[in-house]
mmCIF file of C-alpha atoms and ligand atoms in Angstrom:
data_model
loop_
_atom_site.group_PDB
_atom_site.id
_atom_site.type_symbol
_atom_site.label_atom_id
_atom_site.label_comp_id
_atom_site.label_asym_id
_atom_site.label_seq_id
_atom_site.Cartn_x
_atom_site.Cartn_y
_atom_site.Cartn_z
ATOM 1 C CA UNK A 212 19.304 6.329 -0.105
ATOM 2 C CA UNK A 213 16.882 3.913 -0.683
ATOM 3 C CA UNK A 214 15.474 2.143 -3.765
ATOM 4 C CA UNK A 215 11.861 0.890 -4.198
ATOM 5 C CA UNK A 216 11.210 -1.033 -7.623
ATOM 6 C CA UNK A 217 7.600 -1.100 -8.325
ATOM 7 C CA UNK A 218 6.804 -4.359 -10.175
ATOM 8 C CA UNK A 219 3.815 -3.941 -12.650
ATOM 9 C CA UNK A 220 2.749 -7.394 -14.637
ATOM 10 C CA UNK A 221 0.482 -5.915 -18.111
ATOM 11 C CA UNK A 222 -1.113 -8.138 -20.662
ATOM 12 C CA UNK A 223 -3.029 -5.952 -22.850
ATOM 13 C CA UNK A 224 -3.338 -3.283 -20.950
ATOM 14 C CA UNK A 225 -2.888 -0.119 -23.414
ATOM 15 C CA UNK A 226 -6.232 1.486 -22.260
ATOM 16 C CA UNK A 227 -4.989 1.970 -18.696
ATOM 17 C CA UNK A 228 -1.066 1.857 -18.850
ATOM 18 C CA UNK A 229 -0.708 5.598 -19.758
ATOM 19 C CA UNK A 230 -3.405 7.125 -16.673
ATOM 20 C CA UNK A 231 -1.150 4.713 -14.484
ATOM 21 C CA UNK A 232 1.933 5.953 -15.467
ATOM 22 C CA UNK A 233 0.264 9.618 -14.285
ATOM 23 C CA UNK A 234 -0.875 8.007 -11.324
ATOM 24 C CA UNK A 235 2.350 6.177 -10.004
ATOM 25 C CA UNK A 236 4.427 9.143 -10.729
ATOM 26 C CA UNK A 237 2.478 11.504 -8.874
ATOM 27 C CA UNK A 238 2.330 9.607 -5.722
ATOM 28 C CA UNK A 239 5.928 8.550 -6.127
ATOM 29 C CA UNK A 240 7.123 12.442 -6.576
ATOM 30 C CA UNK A 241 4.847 13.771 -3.277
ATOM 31 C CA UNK A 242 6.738 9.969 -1.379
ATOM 32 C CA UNK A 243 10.079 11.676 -2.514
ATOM 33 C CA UNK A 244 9.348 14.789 -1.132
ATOM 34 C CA UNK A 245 8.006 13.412 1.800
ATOM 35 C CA UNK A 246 10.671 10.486 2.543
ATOM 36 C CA UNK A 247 13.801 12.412 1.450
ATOM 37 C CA UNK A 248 15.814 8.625 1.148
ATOM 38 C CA UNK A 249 13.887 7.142 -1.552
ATOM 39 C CA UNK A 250 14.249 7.219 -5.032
ATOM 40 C CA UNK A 251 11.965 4.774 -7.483
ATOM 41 C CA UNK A 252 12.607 2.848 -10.433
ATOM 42 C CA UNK A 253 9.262 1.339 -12.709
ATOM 43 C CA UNK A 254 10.069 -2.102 -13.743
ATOM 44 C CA UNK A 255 7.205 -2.989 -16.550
ATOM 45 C CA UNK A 256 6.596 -6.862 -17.298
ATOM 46 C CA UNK A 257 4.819 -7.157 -21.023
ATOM 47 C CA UNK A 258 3.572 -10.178 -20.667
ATOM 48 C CA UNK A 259 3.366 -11.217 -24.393
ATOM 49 C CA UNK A 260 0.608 -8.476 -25.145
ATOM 50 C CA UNK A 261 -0.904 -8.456 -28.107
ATOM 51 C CA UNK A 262 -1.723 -4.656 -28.333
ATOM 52 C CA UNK A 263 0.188 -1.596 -27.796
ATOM 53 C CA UNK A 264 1.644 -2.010 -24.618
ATOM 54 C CA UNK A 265 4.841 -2.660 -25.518
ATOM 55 C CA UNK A 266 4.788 0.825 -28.001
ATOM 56 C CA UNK A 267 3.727 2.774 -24.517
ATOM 57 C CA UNK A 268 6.590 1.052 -22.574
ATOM 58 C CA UNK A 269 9.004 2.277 -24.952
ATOM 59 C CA UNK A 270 7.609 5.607 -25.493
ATOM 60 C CA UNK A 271 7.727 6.070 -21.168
ATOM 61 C CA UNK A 272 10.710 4.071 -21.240
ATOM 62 C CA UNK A 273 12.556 7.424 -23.485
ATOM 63 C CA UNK A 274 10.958 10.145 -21.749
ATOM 64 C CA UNK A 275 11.818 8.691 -18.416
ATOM 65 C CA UNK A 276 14.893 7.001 -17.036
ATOM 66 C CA UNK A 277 13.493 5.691 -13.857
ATOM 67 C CA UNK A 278 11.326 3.459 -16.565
ATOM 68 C CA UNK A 279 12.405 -0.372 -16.868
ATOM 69 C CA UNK A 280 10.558 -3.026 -18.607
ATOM 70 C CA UNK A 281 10.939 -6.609 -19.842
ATOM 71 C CA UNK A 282 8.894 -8.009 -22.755
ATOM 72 C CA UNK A 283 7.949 -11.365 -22.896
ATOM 73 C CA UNK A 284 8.678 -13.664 -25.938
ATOM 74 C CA UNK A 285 4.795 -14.651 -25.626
ATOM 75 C CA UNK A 286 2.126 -14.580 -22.688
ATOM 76 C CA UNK A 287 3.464 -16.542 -19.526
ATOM 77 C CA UNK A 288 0.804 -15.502 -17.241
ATOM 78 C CA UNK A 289 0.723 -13.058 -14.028
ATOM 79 C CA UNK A 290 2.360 -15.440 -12.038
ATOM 80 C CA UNK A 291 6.123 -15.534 -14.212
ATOM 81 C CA UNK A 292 5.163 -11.937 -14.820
ATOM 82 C CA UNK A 293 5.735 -11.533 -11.448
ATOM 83 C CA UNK A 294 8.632 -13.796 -10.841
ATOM 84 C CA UNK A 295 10.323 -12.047 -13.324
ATOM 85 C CA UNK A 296 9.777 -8.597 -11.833
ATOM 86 C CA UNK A 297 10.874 -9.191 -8.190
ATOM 87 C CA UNK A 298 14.340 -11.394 -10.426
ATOM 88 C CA UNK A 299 15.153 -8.106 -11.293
ATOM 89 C CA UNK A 300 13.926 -5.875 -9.270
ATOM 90 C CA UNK A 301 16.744 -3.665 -8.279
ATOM 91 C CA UNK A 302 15.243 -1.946 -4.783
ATOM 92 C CA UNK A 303 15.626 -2.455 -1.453
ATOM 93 C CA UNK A 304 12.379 -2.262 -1.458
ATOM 94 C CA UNK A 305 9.965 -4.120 -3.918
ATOM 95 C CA UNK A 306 6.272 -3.199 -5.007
ATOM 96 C CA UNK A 307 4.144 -5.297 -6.526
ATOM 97 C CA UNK A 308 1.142 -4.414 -8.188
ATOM 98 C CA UNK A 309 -1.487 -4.321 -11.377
ATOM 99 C CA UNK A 310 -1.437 -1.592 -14.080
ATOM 100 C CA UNK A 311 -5.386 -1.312 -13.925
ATOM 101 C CA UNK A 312 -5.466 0.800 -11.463
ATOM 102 C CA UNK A 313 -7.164 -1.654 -9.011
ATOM 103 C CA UNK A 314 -4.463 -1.339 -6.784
ATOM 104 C CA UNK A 315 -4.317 1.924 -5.854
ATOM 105 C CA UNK A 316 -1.187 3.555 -6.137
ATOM 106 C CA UNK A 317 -2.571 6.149 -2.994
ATOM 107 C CA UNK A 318 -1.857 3.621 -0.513
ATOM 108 C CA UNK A 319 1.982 3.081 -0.969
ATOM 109 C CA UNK A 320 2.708 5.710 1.494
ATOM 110 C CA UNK A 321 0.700 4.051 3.956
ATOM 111 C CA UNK A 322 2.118 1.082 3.368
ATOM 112 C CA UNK A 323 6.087 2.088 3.142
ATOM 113 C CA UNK A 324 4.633 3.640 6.678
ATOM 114 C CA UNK A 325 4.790 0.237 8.005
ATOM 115 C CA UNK A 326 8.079 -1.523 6.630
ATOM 116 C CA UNK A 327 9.904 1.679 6.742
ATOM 117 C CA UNK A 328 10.762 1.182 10.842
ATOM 118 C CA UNK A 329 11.213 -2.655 10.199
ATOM 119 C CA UNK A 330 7.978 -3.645 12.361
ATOM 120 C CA UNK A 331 6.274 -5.400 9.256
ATOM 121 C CA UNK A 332 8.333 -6.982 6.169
ATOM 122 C CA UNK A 333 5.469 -6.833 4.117
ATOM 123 C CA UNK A 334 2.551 -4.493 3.989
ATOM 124 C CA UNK A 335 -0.961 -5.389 1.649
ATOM 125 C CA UNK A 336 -3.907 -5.173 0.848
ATOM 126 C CA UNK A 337 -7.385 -6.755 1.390
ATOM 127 C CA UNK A 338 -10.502 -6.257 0.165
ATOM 128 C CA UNK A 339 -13.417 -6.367 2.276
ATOM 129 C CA UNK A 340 -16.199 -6.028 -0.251
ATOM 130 C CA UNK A 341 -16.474 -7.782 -4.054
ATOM 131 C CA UNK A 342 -18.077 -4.321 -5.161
ATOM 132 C CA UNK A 343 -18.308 -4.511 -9.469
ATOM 133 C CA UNK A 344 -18.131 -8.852 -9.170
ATOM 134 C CA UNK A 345 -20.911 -11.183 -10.383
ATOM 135 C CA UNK A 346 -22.683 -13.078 -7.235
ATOM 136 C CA UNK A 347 -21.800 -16.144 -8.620
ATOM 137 C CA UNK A 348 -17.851 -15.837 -8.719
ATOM 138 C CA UNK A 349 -18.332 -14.391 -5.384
ATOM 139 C CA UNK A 350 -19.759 -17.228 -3.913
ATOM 140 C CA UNK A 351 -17.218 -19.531 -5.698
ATOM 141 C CA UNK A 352 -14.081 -17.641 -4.370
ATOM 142 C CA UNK A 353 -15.476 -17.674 -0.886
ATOM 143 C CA UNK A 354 -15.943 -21.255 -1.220
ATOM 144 C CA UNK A 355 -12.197 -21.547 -2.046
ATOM 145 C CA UNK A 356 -10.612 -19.663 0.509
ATOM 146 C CA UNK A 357 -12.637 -21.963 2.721
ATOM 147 C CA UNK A 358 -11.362 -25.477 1.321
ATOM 148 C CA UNK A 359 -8.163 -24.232 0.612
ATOM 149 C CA UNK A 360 -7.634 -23.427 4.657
ATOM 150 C CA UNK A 361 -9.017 -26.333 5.475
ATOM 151 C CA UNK A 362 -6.904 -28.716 3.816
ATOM 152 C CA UNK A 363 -3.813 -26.488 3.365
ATOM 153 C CA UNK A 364 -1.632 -25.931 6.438
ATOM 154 C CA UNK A 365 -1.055 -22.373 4.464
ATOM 155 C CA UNK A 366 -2.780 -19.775 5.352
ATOM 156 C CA UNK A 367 -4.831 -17.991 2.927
ATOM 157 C CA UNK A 368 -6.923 -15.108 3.533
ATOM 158 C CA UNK A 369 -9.545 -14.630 2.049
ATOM 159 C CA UNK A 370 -9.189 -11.132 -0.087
ATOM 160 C CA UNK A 371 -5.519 -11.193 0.502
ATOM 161 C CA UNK A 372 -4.394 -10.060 -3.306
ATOM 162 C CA UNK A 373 -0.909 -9.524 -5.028
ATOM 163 C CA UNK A 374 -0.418 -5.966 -4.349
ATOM 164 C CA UNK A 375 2.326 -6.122 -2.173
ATOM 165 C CA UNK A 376 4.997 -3.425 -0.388
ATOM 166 C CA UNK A 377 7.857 -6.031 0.932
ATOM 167 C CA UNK A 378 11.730 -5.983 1.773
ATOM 168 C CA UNK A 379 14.641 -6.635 -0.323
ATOM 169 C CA UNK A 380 14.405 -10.267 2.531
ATOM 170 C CA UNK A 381 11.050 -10.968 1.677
ATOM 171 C CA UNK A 382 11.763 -11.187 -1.820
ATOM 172 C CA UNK A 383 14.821 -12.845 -1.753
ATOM 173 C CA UNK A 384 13.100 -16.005 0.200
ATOM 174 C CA UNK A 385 10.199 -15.717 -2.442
ATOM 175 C CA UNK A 386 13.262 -16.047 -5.061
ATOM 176 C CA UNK A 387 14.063 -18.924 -3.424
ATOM 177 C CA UNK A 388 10.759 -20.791 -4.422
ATOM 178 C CA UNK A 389 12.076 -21.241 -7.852
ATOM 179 C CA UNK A 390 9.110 -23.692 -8.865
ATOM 180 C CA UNK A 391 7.813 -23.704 -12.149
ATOM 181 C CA UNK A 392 4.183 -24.033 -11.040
ATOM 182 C CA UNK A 393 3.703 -20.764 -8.826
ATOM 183 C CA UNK A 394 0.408 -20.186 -7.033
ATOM 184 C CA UNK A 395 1.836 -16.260 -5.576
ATOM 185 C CA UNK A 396 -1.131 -16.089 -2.603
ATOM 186 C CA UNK A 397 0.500 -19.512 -1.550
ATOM 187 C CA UNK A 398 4.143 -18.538 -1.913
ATOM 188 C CA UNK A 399 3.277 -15.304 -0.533
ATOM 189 C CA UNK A 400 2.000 -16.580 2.456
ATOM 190 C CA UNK A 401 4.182 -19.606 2.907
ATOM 191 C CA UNK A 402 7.578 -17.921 3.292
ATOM 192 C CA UNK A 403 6.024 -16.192 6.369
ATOM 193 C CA UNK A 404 7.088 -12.805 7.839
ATOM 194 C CA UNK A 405 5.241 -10.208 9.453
ATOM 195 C CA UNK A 406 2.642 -9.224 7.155
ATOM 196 C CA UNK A 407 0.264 -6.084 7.991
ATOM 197 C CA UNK A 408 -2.912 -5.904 6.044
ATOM 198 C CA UNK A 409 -4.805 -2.757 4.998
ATOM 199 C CA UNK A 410 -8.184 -3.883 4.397
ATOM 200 C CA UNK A 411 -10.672 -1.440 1.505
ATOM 201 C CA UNK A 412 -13.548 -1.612 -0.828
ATOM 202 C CA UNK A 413 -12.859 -3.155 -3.890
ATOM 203 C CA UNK A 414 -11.638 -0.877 -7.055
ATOM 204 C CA UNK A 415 -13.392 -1.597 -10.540
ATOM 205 C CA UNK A 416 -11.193 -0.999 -13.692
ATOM 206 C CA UNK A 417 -11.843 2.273 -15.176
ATOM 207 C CA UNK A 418 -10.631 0.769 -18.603
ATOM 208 C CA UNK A 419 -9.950 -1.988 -20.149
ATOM 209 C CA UNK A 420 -10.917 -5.541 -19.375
ATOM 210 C CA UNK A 421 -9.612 -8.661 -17.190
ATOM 211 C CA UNK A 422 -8.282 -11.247 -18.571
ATOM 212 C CA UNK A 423 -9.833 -13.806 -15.923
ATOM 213 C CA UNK A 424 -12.481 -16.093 -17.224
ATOM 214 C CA UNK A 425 -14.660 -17.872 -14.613
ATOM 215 C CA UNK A 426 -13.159 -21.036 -16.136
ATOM 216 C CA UNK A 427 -9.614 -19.653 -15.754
ATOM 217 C CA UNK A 428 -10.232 -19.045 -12.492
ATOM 218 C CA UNK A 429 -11.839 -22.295 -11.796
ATOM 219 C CA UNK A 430 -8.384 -24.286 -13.043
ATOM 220 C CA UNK A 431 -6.456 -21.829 -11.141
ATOM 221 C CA UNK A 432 -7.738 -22.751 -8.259
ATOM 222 C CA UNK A 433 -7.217 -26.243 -8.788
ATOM 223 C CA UNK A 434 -3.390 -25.294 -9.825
ATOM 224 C CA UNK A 435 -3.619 -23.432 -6.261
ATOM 225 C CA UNK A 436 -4.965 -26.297 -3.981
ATOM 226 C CA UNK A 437 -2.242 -28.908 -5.432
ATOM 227 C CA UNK A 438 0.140 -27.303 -5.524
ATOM 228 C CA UNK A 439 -0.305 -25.731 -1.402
ATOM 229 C CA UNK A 440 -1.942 -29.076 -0.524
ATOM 230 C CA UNK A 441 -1.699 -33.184 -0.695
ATOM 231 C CA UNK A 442 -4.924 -33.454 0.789
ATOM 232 C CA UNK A 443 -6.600 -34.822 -2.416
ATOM 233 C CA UNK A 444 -4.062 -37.502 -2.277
ATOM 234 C CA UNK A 445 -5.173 -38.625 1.039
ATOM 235 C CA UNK A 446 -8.857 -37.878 0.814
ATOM 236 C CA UNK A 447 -8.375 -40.712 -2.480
ATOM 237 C CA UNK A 448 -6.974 -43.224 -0.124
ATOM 238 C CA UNK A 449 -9.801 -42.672 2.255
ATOM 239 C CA UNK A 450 -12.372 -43.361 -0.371
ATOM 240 C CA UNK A 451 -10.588 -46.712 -1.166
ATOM 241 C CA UNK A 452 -10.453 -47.489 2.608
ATOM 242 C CA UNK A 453 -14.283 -46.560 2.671
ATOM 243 C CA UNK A 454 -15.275 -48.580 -0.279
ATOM 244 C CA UNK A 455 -13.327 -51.372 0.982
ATOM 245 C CA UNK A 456 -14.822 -51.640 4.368
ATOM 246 C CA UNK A 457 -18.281 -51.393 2.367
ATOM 247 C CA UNK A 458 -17.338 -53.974 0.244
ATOM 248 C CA UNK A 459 -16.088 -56.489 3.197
ATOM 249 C CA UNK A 460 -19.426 -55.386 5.273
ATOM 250 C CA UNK A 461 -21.678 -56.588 2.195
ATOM 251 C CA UNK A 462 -19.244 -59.725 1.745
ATOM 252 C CA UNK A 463 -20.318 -61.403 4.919
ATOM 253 C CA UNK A 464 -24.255 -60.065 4.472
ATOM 254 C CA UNK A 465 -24.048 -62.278 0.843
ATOM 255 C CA UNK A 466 -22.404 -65.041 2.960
ATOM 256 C CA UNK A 467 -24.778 -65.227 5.570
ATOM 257 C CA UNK A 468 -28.249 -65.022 3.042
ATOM 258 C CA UNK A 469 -26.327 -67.445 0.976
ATOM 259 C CA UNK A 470 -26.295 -69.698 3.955
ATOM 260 C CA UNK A 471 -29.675 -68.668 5.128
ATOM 261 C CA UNK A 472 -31.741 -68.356 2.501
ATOM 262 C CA UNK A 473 -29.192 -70.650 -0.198
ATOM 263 C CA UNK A 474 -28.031 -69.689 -3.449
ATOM 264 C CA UNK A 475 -29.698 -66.928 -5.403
ATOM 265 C CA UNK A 476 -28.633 -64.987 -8.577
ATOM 266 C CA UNK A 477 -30.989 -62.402 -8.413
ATOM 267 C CA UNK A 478 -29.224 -58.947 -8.167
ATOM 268 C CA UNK A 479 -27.794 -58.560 -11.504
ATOM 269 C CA UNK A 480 -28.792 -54.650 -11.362
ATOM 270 C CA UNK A 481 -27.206 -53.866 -8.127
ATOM 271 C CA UNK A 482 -23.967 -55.813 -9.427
ATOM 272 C CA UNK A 483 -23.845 -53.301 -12.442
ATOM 273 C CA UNK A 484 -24.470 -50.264 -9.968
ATOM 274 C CA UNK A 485 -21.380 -51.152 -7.712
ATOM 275 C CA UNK A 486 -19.282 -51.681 -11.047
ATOM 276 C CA UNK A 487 -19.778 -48.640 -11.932
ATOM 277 C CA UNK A 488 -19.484 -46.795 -9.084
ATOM 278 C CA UNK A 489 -16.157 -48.674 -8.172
ATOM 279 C CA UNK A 490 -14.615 -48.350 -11.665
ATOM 280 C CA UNK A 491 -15.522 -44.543 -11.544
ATOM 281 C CA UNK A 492 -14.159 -43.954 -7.996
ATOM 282 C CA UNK A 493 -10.871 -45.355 -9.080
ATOM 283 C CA UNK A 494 -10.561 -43.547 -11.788
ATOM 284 C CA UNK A 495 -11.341 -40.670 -9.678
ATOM 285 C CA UNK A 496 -8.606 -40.991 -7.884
ATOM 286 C CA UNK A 497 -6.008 -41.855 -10.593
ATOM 287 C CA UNK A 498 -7.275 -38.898 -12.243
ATOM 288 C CA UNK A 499 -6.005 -37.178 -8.848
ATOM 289 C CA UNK A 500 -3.116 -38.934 -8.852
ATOM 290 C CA UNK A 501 -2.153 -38.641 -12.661
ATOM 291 C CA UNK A 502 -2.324 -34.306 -12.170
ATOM 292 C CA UNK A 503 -0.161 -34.324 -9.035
ATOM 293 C CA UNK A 504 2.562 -36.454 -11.708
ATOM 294 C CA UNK A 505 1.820 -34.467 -14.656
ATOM 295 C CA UNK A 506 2.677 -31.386 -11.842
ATOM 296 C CA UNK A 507 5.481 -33.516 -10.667
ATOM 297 C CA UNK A 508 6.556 -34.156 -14.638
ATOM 298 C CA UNK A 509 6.862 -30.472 -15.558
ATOM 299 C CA UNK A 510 8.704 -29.430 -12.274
ATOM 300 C CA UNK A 511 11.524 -31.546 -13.219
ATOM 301 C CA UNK A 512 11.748 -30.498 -16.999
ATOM 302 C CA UNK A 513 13.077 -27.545 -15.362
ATOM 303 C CA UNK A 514 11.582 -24.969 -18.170
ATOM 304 C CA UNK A 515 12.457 -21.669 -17.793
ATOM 305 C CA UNK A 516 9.629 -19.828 -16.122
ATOM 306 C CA UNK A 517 9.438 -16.859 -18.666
ATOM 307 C CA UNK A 518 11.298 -16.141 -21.495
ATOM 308 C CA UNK A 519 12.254 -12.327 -22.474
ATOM 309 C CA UNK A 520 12.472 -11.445 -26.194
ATOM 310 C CA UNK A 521 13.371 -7.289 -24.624
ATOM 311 C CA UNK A 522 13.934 -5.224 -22.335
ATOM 312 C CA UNK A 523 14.661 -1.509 -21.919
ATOM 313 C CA UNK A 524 18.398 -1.848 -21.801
ATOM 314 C CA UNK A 525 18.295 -3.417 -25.116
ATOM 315 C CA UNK A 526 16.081 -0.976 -26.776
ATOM 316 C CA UNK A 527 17.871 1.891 -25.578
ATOM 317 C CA UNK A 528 21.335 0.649 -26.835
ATOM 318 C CA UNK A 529 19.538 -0.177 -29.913
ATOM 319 C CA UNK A 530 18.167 3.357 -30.247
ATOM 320 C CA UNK A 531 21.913 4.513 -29.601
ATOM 321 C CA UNK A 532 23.479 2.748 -31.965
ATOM 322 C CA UNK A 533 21.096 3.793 -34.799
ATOM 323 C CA UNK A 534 21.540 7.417 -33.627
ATOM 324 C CA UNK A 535 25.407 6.723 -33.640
ATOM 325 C CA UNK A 536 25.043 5.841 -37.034
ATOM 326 C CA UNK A 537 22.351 7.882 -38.327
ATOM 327 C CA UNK A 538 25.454 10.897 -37.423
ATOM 328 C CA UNK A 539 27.813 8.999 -39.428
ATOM 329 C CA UNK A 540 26.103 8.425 -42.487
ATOM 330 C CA UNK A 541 25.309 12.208 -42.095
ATOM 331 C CA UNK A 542 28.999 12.837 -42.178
ATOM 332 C CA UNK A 543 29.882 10.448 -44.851
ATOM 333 C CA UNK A 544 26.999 12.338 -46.977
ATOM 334 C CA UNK A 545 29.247 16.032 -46.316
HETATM 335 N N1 UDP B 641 -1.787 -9.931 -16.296
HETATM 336 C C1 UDP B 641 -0.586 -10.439 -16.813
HETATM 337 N N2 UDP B 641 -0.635 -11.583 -17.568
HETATM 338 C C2 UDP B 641 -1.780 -12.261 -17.810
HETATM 339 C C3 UDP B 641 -2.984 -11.758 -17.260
HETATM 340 C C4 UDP B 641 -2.947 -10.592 -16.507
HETATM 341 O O1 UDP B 641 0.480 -9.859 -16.615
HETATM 342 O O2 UDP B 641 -1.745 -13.282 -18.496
HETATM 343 C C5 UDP B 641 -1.750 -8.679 -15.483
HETATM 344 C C6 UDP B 641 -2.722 -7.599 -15.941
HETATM 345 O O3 UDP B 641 -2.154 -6.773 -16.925
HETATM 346 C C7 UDP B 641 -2.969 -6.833 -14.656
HETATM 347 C C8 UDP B 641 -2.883 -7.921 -13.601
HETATM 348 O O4 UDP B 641 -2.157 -9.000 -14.184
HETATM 349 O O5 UDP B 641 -1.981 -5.854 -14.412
HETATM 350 C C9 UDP B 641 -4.246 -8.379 -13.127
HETATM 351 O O6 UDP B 641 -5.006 -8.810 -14.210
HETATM 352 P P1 UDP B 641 -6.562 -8.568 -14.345
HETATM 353 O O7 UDP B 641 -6.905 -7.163 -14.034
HETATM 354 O O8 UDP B 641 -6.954 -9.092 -15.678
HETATM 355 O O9 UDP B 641 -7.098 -9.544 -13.219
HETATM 356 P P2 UDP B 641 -8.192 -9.240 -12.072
HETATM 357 O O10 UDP B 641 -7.894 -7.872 -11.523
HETATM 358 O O11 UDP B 641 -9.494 -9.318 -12.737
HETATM 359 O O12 UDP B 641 -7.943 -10.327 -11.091
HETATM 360 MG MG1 MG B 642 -7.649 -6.209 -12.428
#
């Protein structure tokens, strides 16, 4: 037999949790009957909702015991979300993928398809088309992809998102990558393996809303490039090599019309303008420097990278143990 642990990060997601529930279970039941060797387990991540979520985890988590979750003592983000799914994910497989239905749960066959005869350790997806995205975010997610591949020596592609069928030895070498600042298309990509992509048209939400800002997005980018790349580092040394050769070339051009032409203090204005730009180009680059040490800084506090205030063990020994006494106080009252 066979175990595959779908991994399902949800912050706020009460709207949509319930018509995936339907969803996963109904293509999971037809992948039982069709692959006689595997069974499934659900393993929920709450990510410090602030909504019902955690009521519908618990209420799926009695009526079925293939149901797992672990609730967050406050939002972490989809990235520990996920770290903390695949750190207890108990399959030999592992799924990863959102509760909004964006993923959709009709291509796991597909995809178990592919890692089932060991050809591919990992099988995703990609979307071809932005279908349901503003032009604008479009344009500036494009633009990524393209810097990040050209400075990163990992590969990114573009689309490439975190819904994910991979091996029990996938996931144990993304384990491994216990950083505290996880970019998951980076880590994803960086451990290697043979990866097949399935490419389709982009899925909107049919409820709910995501919890991306364009300004989110924008700093996670950021997070992404430093933490896959050093290549601001160098490109701030360049600069300083640039502005000194500048600097040198204008040095011998004052020497030479001082010689020429003798001494002249005109060029007060210019002398401001290369002030400024100097003293803003450094601190440019410190500013460069400073987040690769504040990066640096909270890697070696060692934090944990999520912190669970419950999971379904707990509340179902909990629910026992009131039960278990609920009986007894009935049989003190006879
Ligand atoms: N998510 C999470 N923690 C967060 C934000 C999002 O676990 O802080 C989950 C969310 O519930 C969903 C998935 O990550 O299952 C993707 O989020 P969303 O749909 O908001 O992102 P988008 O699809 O717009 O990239
Ligand atoms: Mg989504």
């Amino acid at each position: 037999m066979k175990l595959v642990s779908v991994v399902v990060p949800c912050y706020n997601e009460q709207e949509v949790l319930p018509m995936f529930y339907d969803e996963i279970t109904k293509v999971t039941t037809q992948m039982s009957a069709d692959f006689p060797e595997l069974t499934f387990e659900y393993l929920f991540i709450n990510d410090g909702s602030k909504d019902n979520t955690l009521a519908i985890l618990r209420s799926l988590a009695d009526r079925d015991k293939r149901v797992r979750y672990i609730s967050f003592s406050r939002n972490f983000g989809k990235e520990s979300g996920m770290y903390a799914g695949l750190k207890n994910a108990r399959g030999d497989y592992v799924v990863v993928m959102d509760a909004d239905l964006q993923h959709p749960p009709a291509f796991l066959p597909q995809m178990y398809s592919y890692v089932r005869n060991g050809e591919y350790d990992c099988a995703t997806t990609r979307r071809v088309s932005r279908k349901g995205e503003s032009k604008v975010r479009s344009w500036f997610a494009r633009l990524f992809y393209k810097i990040m591949n050209k400075i990163s020596q990992t590969e990114i592609v573009d689309g490439a998102q975190d819904f994910r069928f991979m091996t029990r030895q996938m996931v144990d070498a993304i384990l491994e990558m216990s950083e505290y600042n996880r970019f998951s298309k980076g880590i994803f990509s960086w451990v290697g393996f043979s990866v097949r992509y399935i490419e389709y048209e982009n899925v909107e939400r049919p409820a709910g809303s995501s919890s991306w800002s364009f300004w989110g997005l924008f700093k996670y980018s950021l997070e992404g490039i430093m933490a896959f790349s050093t290549a601001p580092l160098a490109i701030s040394s360049l600069l300083g090599i640039v502005s000194c050769i500048i600097a040198f070339i204008l040095m011998i051009i004052t020497v030479i019309k001082t010689i020429v032409f003798g001494e002249d203090v005109a060029g007060y204005p210019t002398t401001i303008c290369v002030i400024f730009l100097l003293s803003g180009l450094q601190l440019f680059c410190t500013g460069i420097l400073g987040n690769y040490l504040a990066k640096t800084y909270l890697e070696t506090k060692h934090r944990p990278i999520y912190i669970a205030s419950e999971t379904e063990e707990i509340y179902r020994k909990r629910k026992q143990e009131s039960s278990g006494s609920a009986i007894s106080d009935n049989k003190d009252k006879k």
